[in-house]
Amino acid sequence: MVNRIIDYQLNEVNDGRWLTEIKGRLMVRDLFRIPIGRVKVCGGEIPFECGLQDICIIAQVILSYV
C-alpha cells in the first residue's frame, strides 16, 4: 500500500504528481503543462493530452511513501 501526503489548496497546476478524477475514478497521475491550456497526463497505460478544462484536478501529491 502506498501512502500519500496531498495538498488540497490548488493555486496553479504545475508539472508534478496530482490526484485527479478521470471518467468518475480517482487516480494519481503525473501532469505536464504544455502550451495553450493543455496538459500531458502520464502514469497510466497510455499517456494522453487534453485541455485543463477536460480533467478534474483535485489535489497535488506532495509525498508518496510505503
PDB file of C-alpha atoms in Angstrom:
ATOM      1  CA  MET A   1       0.000   0.000   0.000  1.00  0.00           C
ATOM      2  CA  VAL A   2       1.307   3.426  -0.930  1.00  0.00           C
ATOM      3  CA  ASN A   3       0.580   6.334   1.413  1.00  0.00           C
ATOM      4  CA  ARG A   4       0.465   9.873   0.091  1.00  0.00           C
ATOM      5  CA  ILE A   5       0.558  13.361   1.561  1.00  0.00           C
ATOM      6  CA  ILE A   6      -1.552  15.672  -0.575  1.00  0.00           C
ATOM      7  CA  ASP A   7      -2.246  19.404  -0.709  1.00  0.00           C
ATOM      8  CA  TYR A   8      -5.850  20.381  -1.474  1.00  0.00           C
ATOM      9  CA  GLN A   9      -5.068  24.106  -1.873  1.00  0.00           C
ATOM     10  CA  LEU A  10      -4.967  24.488  -5.644  1.00  0.00           C
ATOM     11  CA  ASN A  11      -3.375  27.732  -6.741  1.00  0.00           C
ATOM     12  CA  GLU A  12      -1.898  26.732 -10.075  1.00  0.00           C
ATOM     13  CA  VAL A  13      -1.331  23.448 -11.871  1.00  0.00           C
ATOM     14  CA  ASN A  14       2.383  22.867 -12.465  1.00  0.00           C
ATOM     15  CA  ASP A  15       4.336  19.828 -13.599  1.00  0.00           C
ATOM     16  CA  GLY A  16       4.127  17.114 -10.960  1.00  0.00           C
ATOM     17  CA  ARG A  17       2.055  14.325  -9.472  1.00  0.00           C
ATOM     18  CA  TRP A  18      -1.636  15.068  -8.920  1.00  0.00           C
ATOM     19  CA  LEU A  19      -4.778  13.406  -7.596  1.00  0.00           C
ATOM     20  CA  THR A  20      -7.246  13.531 -10.476  1.00  0.00           C
ATOM     21  CA  GLU A  21     -10.709  12.314 -11.352  1.00  0.00           C
ATOM     22  CA  ILE A  22     -10.928  10.782 -14.813  1.00  0.00           C
ATOM     23  CA  LYS A  23     -14.174   9.191 -16.003  1.00  0.00           C
ATOM     24  CA  GLY A  24     -15.504   9.085 -12.441  1.00  0.00           C
ATOM     25  CA  ARG A  25     -12.435   7.340 -10.967  1.00  0.00           C
ATOM     26  CA  LEU A  26      -9.840   8.831  -8.609  1.00  0.00           C
ATOM     27  CA  MET A  27      -6.313   8.348  -9.954  1.00  0.00           C
ATOM     28  CA  VAL A  28      -2.830   9.643  -9.168  1.00  0.00           C
ATOM     29  CA  ARG A  29      -1.213  10.831 -12.395  1.00  0.00           C
ATOM     30  CA  ASP A  30       1.829  12.817 -13.477  1.00  0.00           C
ATOM     31  CA  LEU A  31       0.770  16.015 -15.247  1.00  0.00           C
ATOM     32  CA  PHE A  32       2.963  18.140 -17.503  1.00  0.00           C
ATOM     33  CA  ARG A  33       1.793  21.565 -18.683  1.00  0.00           C
ATOM     34  CA  ILE A  34       2.048  22.200 -22.399  1.00  0.00           C
ATOM     35  CA  PRO A  35       1.187  25.426 -24.242  1.00  0.00           C
ATOM     36  CA  ILE A  36      -2.306  26.778 -24.848  1.00  0.00           C
ATOM     37  CA  GLY A  37      -4.017  25.460 -21.700  1.00  0.00           C
ATOM     38  CA  ARG A  38      -3.242  21.802 -22.295  1.00  0.00           C
ATOM     39  CA  VAL A  39      -1.695  19.086 -20.146  1.00  0.00           C
ATOM     40  CA  LYS A  40       0.024  15.753 -20.822  1.00  0.00           C
ATOM     41  CA  VAL A  41      -1.250  13.022 -18.481  1.00  0.00           C
ATOM     42  CA  CYS A  42       1.150  10.141 -17.718  1.00  0.00           C
ATOM     43  CA  GLY A  43       1.169   7.264 -15.269  1.00  0.00           C
ATOM     44  CA  GLY A  44      -1.484   5.033 -16.768  1.00  0.00           C
ATOM     45  CA  GLU A  45      -1.126   2.500 -19.549  1.00  0.00           C
ATOM     46  CA  ILE A  46      -1.255   5.100 -22.316  1.00  0.00           C
ATOM     47  CA  PRO A  47      -0.182   8.749 -21.852  1.00  0.00           C
ATOM     48  CA  PHE A  48      -2.534  11.299 -23.402  1.00  0.00           C
ATOM     49  CA  GLU A  49      -3.004  15.038 -23.864  1.00  0.00           C
ATOM     50  CA  CYS A  50      -6.125  17.011 -23.031  1.00  0.00           C
ATOM     51  CA  GLY A  51      -7.251  20.503 -22.120  1.00  0.00           C
ATOM     52  CA  LEU A  52      -7.023  21.557 -18.473  1.00  0.00           C
ATOM     53  CA  GLN A  53     -10.795  22.011 -18.510  1.00  0.00           C
ATOM     54  CA  ASP A  54     -11.258  18.357 -19.605  1.00  0.00           C
ATOM     55  CA  ILE A  55      -9.753  16.827 -16.452  1.00  0.00           C
ATOM     56  CA  CYS A  56     -10.764  17.251 -12.814  1.00  0.00           C
ATOM     57  CA  ILE A  57      -7.645  18.045 -10.780  1.00  0.00           C
ATOM     58  CA  ILE A  58      -8.352  17.569  -7.080  1.00  0.00           C
ATOM     59  CA  ALA A  59      -5.049  17.961  -5.204  1.00  0.00           C
ATOM     60  CA  GLN A  60      -1.274  17.889  -5.591  1.00  0.00           C
ATOM     61  CA  VAL A  61       0.637  14.874  -4.266  1.00  0.00           C
ATOM     62  CA  ILE A  62       3.450  16.238  -2.090  1.00  0.00           C
ATOM     63  CA  LEU A  63       4.994  12.935  -0.944  1.00  0.00           C
ATOM     64  CA  SER A  64       4.459   9.202  -1.603  1.00  0.00           C
ATOM     65  CA  TYR A  65       5.847   6.518   0.723  1.00  0.00           C
ATOM     66  CA  VAL A  66       5.376   2.844   1.583  1.00  0.00           C
TER      67      VAL A  66
END
